Coordinates of C-alpha atoms in Angstrom, one line a residue:
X974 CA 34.9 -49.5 230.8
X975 CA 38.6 -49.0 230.1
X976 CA 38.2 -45.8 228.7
X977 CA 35.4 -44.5 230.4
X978 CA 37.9 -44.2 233.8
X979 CA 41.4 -43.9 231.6
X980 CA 40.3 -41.0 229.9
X981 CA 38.3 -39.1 233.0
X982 CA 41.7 -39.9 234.5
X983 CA 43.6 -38.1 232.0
X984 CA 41.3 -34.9 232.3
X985 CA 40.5 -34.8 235.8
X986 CA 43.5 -36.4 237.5
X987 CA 46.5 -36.4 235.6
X988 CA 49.5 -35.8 236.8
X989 CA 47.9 -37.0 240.1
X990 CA 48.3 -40.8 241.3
X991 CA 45.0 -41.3 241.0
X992 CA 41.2 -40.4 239.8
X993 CA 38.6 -39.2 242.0
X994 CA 35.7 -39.9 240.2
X995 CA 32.7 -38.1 242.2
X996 CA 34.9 -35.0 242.6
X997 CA 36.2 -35.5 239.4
X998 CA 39.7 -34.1 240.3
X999 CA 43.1 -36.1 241.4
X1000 CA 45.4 -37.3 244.6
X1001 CA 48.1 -38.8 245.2
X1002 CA 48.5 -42.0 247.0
X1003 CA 50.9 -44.1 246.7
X1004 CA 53.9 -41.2 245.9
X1005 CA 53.2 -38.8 242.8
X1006 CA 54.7 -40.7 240.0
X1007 CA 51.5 -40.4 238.1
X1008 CA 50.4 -43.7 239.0
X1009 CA 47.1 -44.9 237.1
X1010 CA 49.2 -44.0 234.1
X1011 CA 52.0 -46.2 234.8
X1012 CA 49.6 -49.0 235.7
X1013 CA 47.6 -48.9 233.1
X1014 CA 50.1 -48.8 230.3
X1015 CA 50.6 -52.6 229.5
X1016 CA 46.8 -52.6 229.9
X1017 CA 46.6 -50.0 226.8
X1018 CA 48.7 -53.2 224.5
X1019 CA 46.9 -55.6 225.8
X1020 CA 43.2 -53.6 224.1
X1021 CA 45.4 -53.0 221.2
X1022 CA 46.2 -48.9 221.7
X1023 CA 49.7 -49.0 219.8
X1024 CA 49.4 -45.3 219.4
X1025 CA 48.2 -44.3 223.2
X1026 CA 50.8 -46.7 224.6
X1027 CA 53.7 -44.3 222.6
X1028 CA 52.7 -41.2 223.5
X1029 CA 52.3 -42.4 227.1
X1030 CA 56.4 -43.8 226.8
X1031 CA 57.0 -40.7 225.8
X1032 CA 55.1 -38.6 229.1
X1033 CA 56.5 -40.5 231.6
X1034 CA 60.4 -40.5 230.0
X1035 CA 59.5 -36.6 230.0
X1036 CA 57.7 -36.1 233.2
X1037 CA 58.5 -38.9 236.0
X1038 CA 61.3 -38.4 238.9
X1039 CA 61.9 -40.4 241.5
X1040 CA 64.6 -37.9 243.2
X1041 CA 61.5 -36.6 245.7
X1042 CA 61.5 -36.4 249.1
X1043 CA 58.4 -38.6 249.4
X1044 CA 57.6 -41.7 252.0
X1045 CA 56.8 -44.4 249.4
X1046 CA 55.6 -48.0 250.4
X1047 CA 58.1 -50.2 249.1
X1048 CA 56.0 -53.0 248.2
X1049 CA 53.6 -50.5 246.4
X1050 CA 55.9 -49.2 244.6
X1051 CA 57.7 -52.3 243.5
X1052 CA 54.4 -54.3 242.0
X1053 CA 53.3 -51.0 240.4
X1054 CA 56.0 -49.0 239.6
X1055 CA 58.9 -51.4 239.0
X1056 CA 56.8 -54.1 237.6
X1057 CA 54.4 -51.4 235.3
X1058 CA 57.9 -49.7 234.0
X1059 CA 59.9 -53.4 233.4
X1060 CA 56.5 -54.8 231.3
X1061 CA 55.9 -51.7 229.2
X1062 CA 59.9 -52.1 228.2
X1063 CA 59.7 -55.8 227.2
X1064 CA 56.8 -55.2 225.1
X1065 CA 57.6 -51.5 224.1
X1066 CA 58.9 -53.8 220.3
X1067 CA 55.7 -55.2 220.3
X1068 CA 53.5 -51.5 220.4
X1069 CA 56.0 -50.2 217.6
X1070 CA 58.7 -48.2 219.2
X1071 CA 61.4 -47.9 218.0
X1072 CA 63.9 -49.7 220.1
X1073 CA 67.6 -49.1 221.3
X1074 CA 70.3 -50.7 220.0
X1075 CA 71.1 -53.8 222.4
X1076 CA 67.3 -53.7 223.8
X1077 CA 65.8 -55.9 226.0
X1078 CA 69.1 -55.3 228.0
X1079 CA 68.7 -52.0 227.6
X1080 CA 66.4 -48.9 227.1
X1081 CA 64.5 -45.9 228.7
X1082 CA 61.8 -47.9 230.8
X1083 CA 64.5 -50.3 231.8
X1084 CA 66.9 -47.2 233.2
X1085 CA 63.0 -45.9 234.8
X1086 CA 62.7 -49.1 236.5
X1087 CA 66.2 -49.8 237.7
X1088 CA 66.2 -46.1 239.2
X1089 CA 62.8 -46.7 241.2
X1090 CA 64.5 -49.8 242.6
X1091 CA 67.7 -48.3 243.5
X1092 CA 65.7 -46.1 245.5
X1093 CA 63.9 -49.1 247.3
X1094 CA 66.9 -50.7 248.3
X1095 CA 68.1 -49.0 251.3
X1096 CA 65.0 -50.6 252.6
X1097 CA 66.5 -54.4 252.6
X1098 CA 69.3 -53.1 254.9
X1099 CA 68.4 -54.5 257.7
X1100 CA 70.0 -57.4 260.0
X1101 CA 67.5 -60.1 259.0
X1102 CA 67.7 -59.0 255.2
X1103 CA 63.7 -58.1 255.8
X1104 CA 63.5 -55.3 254.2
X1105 CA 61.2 -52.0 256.2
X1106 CA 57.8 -51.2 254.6
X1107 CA 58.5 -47.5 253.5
X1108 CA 61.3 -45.9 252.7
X1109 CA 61.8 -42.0 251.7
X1110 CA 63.2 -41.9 247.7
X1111 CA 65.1 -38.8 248.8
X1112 CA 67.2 -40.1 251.8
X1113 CA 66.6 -43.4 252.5
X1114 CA 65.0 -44.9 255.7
X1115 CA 63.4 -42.5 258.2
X1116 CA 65.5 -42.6 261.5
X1117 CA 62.1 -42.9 263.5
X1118 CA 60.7 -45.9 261.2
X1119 CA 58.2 -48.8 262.2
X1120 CA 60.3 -52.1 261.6
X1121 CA 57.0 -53.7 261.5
X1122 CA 56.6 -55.0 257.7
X1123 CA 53.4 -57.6 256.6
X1124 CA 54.6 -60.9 255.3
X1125 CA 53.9 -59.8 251.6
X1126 CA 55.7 -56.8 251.9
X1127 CA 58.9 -58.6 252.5
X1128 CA 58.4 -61.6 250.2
X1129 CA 56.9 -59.9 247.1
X1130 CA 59.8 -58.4 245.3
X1131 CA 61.6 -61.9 243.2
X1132 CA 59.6 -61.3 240.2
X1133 CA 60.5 -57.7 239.8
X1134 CA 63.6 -57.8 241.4
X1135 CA 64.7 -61.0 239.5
X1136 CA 63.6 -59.8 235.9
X1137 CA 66.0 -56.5 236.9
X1138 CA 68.8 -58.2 237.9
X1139 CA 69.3 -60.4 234.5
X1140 CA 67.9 -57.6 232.1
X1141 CA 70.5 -54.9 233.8
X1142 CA 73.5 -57.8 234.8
X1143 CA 73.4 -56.0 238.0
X1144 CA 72.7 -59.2 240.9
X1145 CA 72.2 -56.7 243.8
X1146 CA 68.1 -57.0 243.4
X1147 CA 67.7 -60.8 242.9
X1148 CA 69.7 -61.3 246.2
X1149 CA 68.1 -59.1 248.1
X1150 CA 65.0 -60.7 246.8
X1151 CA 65.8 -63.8 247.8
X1152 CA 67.2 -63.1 251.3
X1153 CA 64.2 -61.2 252.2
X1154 CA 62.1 -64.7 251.0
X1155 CA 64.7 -66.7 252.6
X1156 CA 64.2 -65.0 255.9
X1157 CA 60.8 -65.5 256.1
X1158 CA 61.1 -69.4 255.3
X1159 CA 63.7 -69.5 258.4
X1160 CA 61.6 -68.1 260.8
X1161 CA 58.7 -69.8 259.7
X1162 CA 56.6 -71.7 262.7
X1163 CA 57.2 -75.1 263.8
X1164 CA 54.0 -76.1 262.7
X1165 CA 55.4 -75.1 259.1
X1166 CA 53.0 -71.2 258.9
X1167 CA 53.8 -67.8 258.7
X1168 CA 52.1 -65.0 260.4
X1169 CA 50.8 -61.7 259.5
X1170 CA 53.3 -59.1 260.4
X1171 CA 56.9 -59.1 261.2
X1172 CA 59.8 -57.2 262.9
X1173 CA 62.4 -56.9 260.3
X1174 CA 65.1 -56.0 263.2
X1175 CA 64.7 -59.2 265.3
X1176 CA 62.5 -61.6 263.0
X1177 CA 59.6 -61.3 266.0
X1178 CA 56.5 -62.2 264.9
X1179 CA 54.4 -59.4 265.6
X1180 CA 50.9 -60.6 264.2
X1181 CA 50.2 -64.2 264.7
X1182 CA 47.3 -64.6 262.4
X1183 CA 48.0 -67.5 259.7
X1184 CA 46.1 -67.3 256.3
X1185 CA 46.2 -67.3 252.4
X1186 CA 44.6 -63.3 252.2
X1187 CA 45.7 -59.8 253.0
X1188 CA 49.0 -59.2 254.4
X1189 CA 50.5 -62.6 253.5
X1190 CA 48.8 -62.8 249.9
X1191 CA 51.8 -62.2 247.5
X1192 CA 54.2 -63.6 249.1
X1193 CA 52.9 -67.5 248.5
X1194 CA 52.2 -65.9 245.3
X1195 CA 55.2 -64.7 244.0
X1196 CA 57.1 -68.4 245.6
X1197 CA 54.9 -70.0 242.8
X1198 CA 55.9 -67.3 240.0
X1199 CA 58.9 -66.9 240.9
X1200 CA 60.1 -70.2 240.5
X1201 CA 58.2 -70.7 237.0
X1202 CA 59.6 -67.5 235.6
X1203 CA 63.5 -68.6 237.2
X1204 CA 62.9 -72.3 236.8
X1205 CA 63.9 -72.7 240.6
X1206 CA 62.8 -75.5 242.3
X1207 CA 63.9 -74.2 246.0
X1208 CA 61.0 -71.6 245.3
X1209 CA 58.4 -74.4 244.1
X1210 CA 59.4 -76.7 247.1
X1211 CA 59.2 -73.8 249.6
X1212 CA 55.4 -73.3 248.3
X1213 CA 54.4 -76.9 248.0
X1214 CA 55.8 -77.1 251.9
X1215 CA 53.2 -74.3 253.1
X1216 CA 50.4 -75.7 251.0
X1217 CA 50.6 -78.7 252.8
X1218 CA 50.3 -76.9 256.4
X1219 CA 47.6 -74.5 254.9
X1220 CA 45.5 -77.4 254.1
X1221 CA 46.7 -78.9 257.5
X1222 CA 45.5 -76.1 259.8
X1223 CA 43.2 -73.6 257.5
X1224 CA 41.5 -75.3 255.4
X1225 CA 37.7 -76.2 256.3
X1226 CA 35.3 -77.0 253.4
X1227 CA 37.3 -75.8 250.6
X1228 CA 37.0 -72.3 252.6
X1229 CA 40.2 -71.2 254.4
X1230 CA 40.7 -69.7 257.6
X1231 CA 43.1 -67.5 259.5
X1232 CA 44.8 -69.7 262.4
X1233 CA 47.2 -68.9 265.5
X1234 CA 50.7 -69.6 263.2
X1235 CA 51.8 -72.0 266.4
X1236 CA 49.1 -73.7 267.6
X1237 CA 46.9 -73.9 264.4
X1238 CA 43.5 -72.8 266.5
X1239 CA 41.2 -70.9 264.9
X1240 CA 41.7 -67.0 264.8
X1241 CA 39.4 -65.6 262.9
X1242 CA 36.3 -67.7 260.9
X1243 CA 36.5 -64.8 257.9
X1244 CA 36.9 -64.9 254.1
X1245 CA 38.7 -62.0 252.7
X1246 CA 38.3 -60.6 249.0
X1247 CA 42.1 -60.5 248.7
X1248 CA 41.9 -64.4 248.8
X1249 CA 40.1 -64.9 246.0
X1250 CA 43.7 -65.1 244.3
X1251 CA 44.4 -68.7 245.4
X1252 CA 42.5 -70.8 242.8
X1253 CA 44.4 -68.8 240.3
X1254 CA 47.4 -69.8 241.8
X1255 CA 46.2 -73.3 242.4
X1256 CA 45.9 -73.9 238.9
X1257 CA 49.4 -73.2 238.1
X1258 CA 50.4 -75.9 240.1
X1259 CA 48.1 -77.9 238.5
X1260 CA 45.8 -78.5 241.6
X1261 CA 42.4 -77.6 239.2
X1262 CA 39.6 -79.4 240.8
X1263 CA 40.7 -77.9 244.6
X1264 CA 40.8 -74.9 242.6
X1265 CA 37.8 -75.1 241.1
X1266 CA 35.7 -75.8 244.1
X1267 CA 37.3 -72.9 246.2
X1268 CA 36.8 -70.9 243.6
X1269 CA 32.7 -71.2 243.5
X1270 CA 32.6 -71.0 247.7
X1271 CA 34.2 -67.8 246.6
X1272 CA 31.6 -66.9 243.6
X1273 CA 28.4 -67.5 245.9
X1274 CA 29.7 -64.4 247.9
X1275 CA 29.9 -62.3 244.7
X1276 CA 26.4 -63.0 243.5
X1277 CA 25.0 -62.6 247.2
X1278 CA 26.5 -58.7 247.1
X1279 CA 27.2 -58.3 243.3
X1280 CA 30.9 -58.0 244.6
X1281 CA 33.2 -59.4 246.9
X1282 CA 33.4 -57.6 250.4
X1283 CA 36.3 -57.0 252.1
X1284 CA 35.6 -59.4 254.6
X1285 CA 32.8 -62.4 254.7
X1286 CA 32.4 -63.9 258.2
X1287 CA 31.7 -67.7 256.8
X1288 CA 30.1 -69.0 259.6
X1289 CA 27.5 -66.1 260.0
X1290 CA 27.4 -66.2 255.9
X1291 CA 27.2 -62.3 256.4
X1292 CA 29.8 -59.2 255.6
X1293 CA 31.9 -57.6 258.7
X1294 CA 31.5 -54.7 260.4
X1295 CA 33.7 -52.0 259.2
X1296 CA 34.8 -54.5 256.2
X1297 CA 31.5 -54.6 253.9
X1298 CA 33.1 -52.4 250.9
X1299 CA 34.3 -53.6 247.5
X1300 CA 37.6 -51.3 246.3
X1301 CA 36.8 -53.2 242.3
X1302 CA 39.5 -55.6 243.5
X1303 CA 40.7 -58.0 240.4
X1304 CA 40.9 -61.4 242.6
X1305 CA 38.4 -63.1 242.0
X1306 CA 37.9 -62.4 238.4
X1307 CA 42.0 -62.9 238.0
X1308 CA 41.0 -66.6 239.2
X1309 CA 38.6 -67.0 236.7
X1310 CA 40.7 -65.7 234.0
X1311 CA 43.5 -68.6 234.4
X1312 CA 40.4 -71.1 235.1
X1313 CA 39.1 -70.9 232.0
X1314 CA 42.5 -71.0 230.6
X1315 CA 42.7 -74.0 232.1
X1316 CA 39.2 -75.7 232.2
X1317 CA 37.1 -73.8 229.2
X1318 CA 33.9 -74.2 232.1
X1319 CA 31.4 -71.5 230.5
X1320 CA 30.4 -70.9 234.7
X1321 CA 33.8 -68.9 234.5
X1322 CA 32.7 -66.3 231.8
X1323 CA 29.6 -66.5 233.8
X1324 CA 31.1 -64.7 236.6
X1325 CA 33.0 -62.1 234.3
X1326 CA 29.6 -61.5 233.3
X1327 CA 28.5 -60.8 236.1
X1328 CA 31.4 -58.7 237.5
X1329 CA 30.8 -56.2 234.0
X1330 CA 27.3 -55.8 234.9
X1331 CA 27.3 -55.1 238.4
X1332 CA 30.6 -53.1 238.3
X1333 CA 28.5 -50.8 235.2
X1334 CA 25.8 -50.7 237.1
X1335 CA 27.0 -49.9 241.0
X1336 CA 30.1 -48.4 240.2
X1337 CA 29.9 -46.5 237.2
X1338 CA 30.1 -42.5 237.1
X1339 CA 30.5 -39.8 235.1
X1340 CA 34.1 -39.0 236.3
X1341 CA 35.4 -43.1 236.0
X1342 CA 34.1 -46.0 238.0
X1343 CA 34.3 -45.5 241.9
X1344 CA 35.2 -47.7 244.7
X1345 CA 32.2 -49.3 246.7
X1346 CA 32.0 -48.2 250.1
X1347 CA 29.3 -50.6 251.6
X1348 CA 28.0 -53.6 249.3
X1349 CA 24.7 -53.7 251.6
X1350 CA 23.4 -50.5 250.2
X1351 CA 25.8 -49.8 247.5
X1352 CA 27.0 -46.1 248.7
X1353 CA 30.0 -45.3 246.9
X1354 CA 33.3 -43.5 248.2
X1355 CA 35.2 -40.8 246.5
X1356 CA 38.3 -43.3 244.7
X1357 CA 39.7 -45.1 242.0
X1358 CA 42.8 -47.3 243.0
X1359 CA 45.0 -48.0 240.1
X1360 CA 44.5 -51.6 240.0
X1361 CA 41.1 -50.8 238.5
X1362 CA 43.1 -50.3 235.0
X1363 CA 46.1 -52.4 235.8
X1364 CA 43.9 -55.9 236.9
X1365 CA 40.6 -55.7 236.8
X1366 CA 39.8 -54.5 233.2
X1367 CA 43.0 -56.6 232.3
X1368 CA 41.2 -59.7 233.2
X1369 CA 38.1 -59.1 232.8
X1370 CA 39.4 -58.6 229.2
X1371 CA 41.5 -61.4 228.9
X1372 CA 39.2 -63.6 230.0
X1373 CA 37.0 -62.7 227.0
X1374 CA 39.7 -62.6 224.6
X1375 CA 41.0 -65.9 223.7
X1376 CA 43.0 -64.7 221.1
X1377 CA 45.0 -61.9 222.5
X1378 CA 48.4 -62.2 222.6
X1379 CA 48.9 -62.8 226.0
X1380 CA 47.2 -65.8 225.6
X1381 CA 50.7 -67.1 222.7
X1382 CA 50.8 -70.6 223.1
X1383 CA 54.3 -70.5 221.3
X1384 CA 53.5 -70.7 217.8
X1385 CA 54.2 -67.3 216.8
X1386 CA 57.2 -65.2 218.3
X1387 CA 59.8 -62.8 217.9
X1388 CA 63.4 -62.9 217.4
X1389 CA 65.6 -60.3 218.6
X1390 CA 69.2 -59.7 218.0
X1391 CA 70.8 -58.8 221.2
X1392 CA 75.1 -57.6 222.6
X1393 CA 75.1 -61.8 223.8
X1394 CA 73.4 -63.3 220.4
X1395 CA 69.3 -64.1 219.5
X1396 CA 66.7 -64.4 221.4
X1397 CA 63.3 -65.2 221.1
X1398 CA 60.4 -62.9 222.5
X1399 CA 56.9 -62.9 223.0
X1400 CA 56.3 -66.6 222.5
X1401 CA 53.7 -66.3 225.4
X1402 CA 54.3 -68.1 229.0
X1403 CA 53.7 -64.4 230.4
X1404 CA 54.2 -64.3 234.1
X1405 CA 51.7 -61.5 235.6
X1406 CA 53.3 -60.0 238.5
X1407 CA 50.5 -59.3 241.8
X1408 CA 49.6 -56.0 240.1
X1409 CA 48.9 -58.0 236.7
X1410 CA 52.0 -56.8 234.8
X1411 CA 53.2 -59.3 232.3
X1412 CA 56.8 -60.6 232.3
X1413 CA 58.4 -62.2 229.2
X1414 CA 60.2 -65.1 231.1
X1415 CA 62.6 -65.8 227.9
X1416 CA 63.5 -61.9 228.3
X1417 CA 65.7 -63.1 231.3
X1418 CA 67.9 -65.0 229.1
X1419 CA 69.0 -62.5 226.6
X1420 CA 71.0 -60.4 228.4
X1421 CA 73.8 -62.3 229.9
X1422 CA 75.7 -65.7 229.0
X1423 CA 74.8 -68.3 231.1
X1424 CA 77.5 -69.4 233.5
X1425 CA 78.0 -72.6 232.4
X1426 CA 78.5 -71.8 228.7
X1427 CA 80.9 -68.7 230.2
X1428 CA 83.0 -71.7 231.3
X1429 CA 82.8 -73.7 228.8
X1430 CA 84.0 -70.9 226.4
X1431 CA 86.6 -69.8 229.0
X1432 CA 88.2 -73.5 229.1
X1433 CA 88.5 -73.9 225.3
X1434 CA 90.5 -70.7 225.2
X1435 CA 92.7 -71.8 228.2
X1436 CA 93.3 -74.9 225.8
X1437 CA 93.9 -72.8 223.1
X1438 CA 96.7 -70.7 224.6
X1439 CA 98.5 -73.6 226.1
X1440 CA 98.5 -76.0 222.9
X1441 CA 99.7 -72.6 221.7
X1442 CA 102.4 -72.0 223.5
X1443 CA 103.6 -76.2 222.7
X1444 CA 103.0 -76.0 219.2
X1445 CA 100.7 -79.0 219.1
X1446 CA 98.0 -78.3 217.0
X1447 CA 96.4 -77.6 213.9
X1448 CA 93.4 -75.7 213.0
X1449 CA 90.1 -76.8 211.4
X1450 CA 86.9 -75.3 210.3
X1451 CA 83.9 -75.6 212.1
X1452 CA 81.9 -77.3 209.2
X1453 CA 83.0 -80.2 210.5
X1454 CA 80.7 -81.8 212.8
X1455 CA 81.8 -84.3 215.0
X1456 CA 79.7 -87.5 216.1
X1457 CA 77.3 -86.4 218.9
X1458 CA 79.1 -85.7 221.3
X1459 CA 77.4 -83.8 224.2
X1460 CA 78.2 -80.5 225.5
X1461 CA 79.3 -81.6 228.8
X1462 CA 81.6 -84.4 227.4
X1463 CA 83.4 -81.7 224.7
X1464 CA 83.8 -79.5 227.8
X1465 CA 85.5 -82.2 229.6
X1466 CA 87.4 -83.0 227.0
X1467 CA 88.8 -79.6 226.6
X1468 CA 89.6 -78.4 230.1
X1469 CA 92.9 -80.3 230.3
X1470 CA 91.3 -83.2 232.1
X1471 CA 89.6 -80.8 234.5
X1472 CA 86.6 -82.8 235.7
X1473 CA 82.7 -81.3 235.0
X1474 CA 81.1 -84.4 235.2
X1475 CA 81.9 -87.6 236.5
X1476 CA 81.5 -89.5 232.9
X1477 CA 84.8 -89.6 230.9
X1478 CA 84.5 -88.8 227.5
X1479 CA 85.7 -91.1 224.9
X1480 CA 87.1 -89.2 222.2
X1481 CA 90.0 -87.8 222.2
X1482 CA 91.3 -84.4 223.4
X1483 CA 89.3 -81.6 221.4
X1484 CA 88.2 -83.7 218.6
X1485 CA 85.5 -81.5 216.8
X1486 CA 82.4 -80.6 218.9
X1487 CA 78.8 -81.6 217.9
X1488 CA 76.7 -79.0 216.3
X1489 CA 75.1 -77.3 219.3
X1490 CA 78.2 -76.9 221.4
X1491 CA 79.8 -75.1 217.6
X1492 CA 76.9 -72.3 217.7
X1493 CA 78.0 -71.6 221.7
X1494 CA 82.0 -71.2 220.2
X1495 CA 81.4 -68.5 217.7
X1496 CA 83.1 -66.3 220.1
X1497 CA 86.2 -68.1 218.9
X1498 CA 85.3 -67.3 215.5
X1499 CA 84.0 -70.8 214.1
X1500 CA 87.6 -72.4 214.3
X1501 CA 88.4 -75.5 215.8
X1502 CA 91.2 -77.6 217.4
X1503 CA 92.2 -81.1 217.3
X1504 CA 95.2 -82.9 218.2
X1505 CA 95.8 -85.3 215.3

């Protein structure tokens, strides 16, 4: 299926965004960066190309600019640009190429990815921190520009923008990131929801519709990931906050509904395809059995259409008008993928079953597969969205493949020599960004010392100098180990009495640190000081 559209993209489409598969020529969509080819890269490792995945570096170092005077959706452009370029770099080792000195922290993706997101920035300039929906990569915001933005298109950036930040050193996109997500917590309602749409300018809430699907998707989505791939547990505590008011006020039968965000009323009885994401998400909180059951509500739709329509009106148990097509979205299968990671229930490969079959069989043509204009009669429509490459075969794959390496449960991995010391890679944990891009979490702590070791280091010089400058010391190797002594406790003891933690340390001042604190003192060049 892969390379049935990839390669009917490449002759048919290419340099286009994307494939139009019963005309069998290209258009751009989302802003002439070549699109399907940039989503589909990390897909191309994931089969196992090595050798398609280097030539396709090497065509989009060559032939991708961003310096175009092009309205690009921000969000768009982040989850598939920013994300596609950022996990093709941090696996670029892994497919064979040969890497730059001082890589992850550096390299030609990484410079790609950091320059598309320079060029979404102006965006975030705005009073609230919100940042606009589209911006122009040429000059910035338009003058004339709707400050309406959807809930996901402000609060889906912290995986991207995060990873950025600590590959590059650069803070600027993890705190816009977060001041965007912040914003949206603040103005949340008092019945603890958020609605649909937004005005960046004045935090008004434009559309008051309160759900789990389209429009607001992503941004519970990327509270989750984002504070698994940061470790943060603001982010996880924001999330497990709205969970509790979405299974307060829109929750009915392990179905959810859209609500008014202040009252809680029902607004709309509907089931949307883009919700099929939340029992993945579910299970990464560890809420399986919830999961589980939404997730076969969810499957009895698919097998009544052989897809999931747009929108499902519950109630009636029928599609809606205007809503009955099926784009080959990756949700629902992307749920059953981190199911059975979870659960091993054969009913999940069941479903990817029946997703290959009836996407072969309604979708397929001779240009590429093509998106489904009406599940009722199956009539197709002429387009190919990059996710096709980028999720759906992703998944679909993955959820068959046990043993690819996405799937590293930490026995084997990779260690890489970096400017600030090793670092392990690729020892699984992948965080898949909302366009199914996988992020190395350890590849955020490669590139810059953490602050508290900074410290430490930076105290044990200040000690250095001023012993120095009494004459009261004496220098000793560091193959001495002292007795245990914990990191905090040798830091104390070495800052001149400066307090880091309340407990006082019993040896005395700068007696030889334990072995793990030695390793973080290399800088110093493995000597030692004691006072005796």
């Amino acid at each position: 299926m892969f390379y049935h559209a990839y390669e009917h993209y490449l002759e048919s489409a290419f340099p286009y965004d994307e494939l139009r598969p019963l005309t069998c020529d290209g258009q751009d969509t989302w802003g002439s960066f070549s699109l399907t080819l940039i989503d589909a890269l990390d897909t191309l490792l994931i089969l196992g190309n090595v050798s398609e995945f280097q030539r396709v570096v090497t065509v989009l170092q060559e032939g991708v600019d961003f310096d175009i005077d092009v309205n690009a959706s921000v969000f768009e452009t982040n989850i598939r640009v920013v994300g596609g370029l950022l996990s093709a770099h941090l696996l670029s080792k892994k497919a064979g190429i040969e890497v730059e000195v001082g890589w992850p922290c550096s390299g030609p993706l990484l410079r790609m990815a950091e320059e598309a997101a320079r060029k979404l920035l102006p965006a975030f300039q705005t009073p609230t921190g919100m940042p606009y929906g589209t911006v122009n990569l040429l000059h910035g915001v338009n003058p004339g520009e709707t400050p309406v933005t959807c809930t996901a298109g402000i609060g889906t950036f912290i995986v991207e923008f995060a990873t950025l930040s600590h590959l590059t050193g650069d803070p600027v996109f993890e705190d816009v990131a977060r001041k965007a997500l912040k914003a949206l917590w603040k103005n949340r309602s008092d019945i603890g929801l958020v609605g649909n749409h937004i005005d960046v300018v004045t935090a008004k809430w434009v559309a008051q519709d309160a759900g789990i699907g389209a429009g607001v998707d992503s941004y519970f989505e990327y509270l989750v990931k984002g504070a698994i791939l940061l470790q943060d547990e603001e982010l996880m505590s924001m999330f497990l906050e709205y969970n509790k008011a979405i299974k307060n006020y829109t929750k009915f039968d392990d179905w959810y509904l859209w609500v008014q965000m202040y009252k809680g009323t029902v607004s709309m009885p509907v089931f949307q395809s883009l919700e099929a994401y939340w029992p993945g998400l579910q299970s990464l909180i560890g809420d399986v059995d919830n999961a589980m059951r939404t997730f076969l509500n969810y499957y009895t739709v698919w097998k009544q259409f052989g897809g999931l329509p747009e929108f499902y009106n519950i109630p009636q148990g029928y599609t809606v008008d205007k809503r009955e097509g099926y784009p080959l979205r990756p949700e629902l299968i992307e749920s059953a993928m981190y199911l059975y990671r979870a659960t091993r229930d054969p009913t999940l490969l069941e479903l990817g079953r029946d997703a290959v079959e009836s996407i072969e069989k309604i979708s397929k043509v001779d240009c590429g597969f093509a998106t489904i204009k009406d599940l009722r009669d199956h009539r197709l429509d002429n387009r190919m969205e990059s996710f096709f490459l980028a999720e759906t075969v992703k998944y679909l794959y993955l959820l068959f493949d046990p043993d690819n390496f996405i799937h590293n449960d930490g026995s084997v991995f990779d260690v890489v020599i970096t400017p600030y010391g090793e670092c392990v890679l690729n020892a699984g944990g992948y965080i898949f960004n909302t366009e199914a891009h996988p992020i190395d979490p350890a590849a955020l702590h490669c590139c810059r010392k953490r602050k508290e070791e900074q410290w430490e280091v930076e105290d044990l010089m200040r000690e250095f100098y001023s012993l120095k400058k009494n004459k009261k010391f004496t220098l000793k190797r560091a193959s001495e180990h002292g007795e245990g002594e914990s990191t905090k406790d040798a830091t104390d003891a070495s800052s001149g009495g400066e307090k880091r933690t309340s407990k006082k340390s019993s040896h005395s001042l700068l007696s030889c640190p334990s072995q793990s604190f030695n390793s973080k003192l290399a800088v110093l060049g493995q000597v030692f000081l004691d006072n005796t």
